[in-house]
């Protein structure tokens, strides 16, 4: 709290922390205290309403405060896998309900960054924003003829940071770090997730998102990754009008990806769009390892072209990167899912790093096997039609097993979950019968083929290495026999040598102790003579050896 300054910043910090503290106390009372007194039924009966009330209050708090609180709410609104629909519906409006900043505020940020007035920087600048987000908002504008000639386009969308957002982000991160510190002291939470680490990952992403030069570089990198894919397009950057807090991108506005009626009117099949989006997402995650982490419907257009259409991505502020080791583990998981291989999936999850080595995976394998047998291959609409009691029975049977597993989230894992959740929702909106299992099968098949060739290459390298060892073996055996004949053969055993050295040191200390005792006693007997005093002084040397030798080796 020492790094915060100003009454408004302190008030904002206290509101966020106090809101979280109240929720944690309520959760502690109903989820831990009441069940210990045999009142679990009372806790269960009101849980949904309590969570709905919390979501409604957080929705209001996030709208009022803005900043990162909007981002937190947006993340929670995508977690359909862990939150009931009533709660995600309460938070879903945070995607589009952010109030716009008046044009005066936008001028106050943009003009100092550009070093000129907006009417000098652009031929035209629409004061009404195209979109208002939690960290910035976008306006349509037009470049001058000379700049348009250099850039290759004239119409741009100019993204400008919200005034004071850097201070707001700093305050919000300080509050989130305090809350994460509290959660890290709760054993039930800390044994399952590293809350401080998650906040730091969120902090890194948020700070990058308000650096528009970083976003511009992301847009160009994404374009390079899909340079050879005719189905993917990205806007070009107008670098002459781009700064740290101002970003000018080519205006690529087209059909919103979830506008099914407009797609059909343009002769575009929504089902094909869903399949292409899924394929492009898999390519980002498992191929390039650089992915769009905020692919909600407002950030993807479908652009009709002369001979078809393209998926056009915008807003590259929130991007994720996946290291090759994590990508390899995720590819193994995908292959196991398609093959309905429960053991292979658990092994893949372990390689990804989600499960800690201490995890007992036998129960998880059983749960995955039954999950594949009962629900494998079902689409979203089919899963929605499954009897809720059957789902509840499955959850009750394996809930304790799943909840008891010690897990940790690798770097960027939350962004991966967010991206997949959003893409799944978009695909289901395009095609209610969309089946993610079927969509991943063609990609998994290519992974199996590439993995097979990779294994052949690995086997080839191993065979070459083994052949080299076999070829060198006769010469090594001949040298070994010659050394034995001439008495030059020695065997190195570091463990045995260390033990022998320890024994030698112990014997040395015993000898020194005996010398010390003998010299001290002899000196005491002969003390009236000068010789006695000399022997007592001499006894200090073996005493020091005993003391320092033992201490030096500890």
GROMACS .gro file of C-alpha atoms in nm, residues 22 31 53 83 96 113 132 143 204 291-293 301 305 362 371 391 429 435 455 469 533:
model
   22
   22UNK     CA    1  -1.628  -1.012   0.225
   31UNK     CA    2  -1.830  -2.394   0.271
   53UNK     CA    3  -2.551  -1.241  -0.594
   83UNK     CA    4  -1.936  -2.169  -1.332
   96UNK     CA    5  -1.995  -0.470  -2.439
  113UNK     CA    6   0.165   1.120  -2.786
  132UNK     CA    7  -1.506   0.115  -2.601
  143UNK     CA    8  -0.484   0.920  -4.327
  204UNK     CA    9   0.241  -0.938  -1.740
  291UNK     CA   10  -0.208  -1.732  -3.034
  292UNK     CA   11  -0.483  -1.472  -3.009
  293UNK     CA   12  -0.599  -1.492  -2.647
  301UNK     CA   13  -1.463  -1.052  -3.895
  305UNK     CA   14  -1.337  -1.167  -5.125
  362UNK     CA   15  -0.542  -4.432  -1.116
  371UNK     CA   16  -1.611  -4.007  -1.961
  391UNK     CA   17  -2.429  -3.565  -1.526
  429UNK     CA   18  -2.315  -1.984  -3.223
  435UNK     CA   19  -1.870  -3.092  -3.247
  455UNK     CA   20   0.965  -4.104  -3.410
  469UNK     CA   21   2.907  -4.760  -2.998
  533UNK     CA   22   5.330  -2.520   3.059
   0.00000   0.00000   0.00000
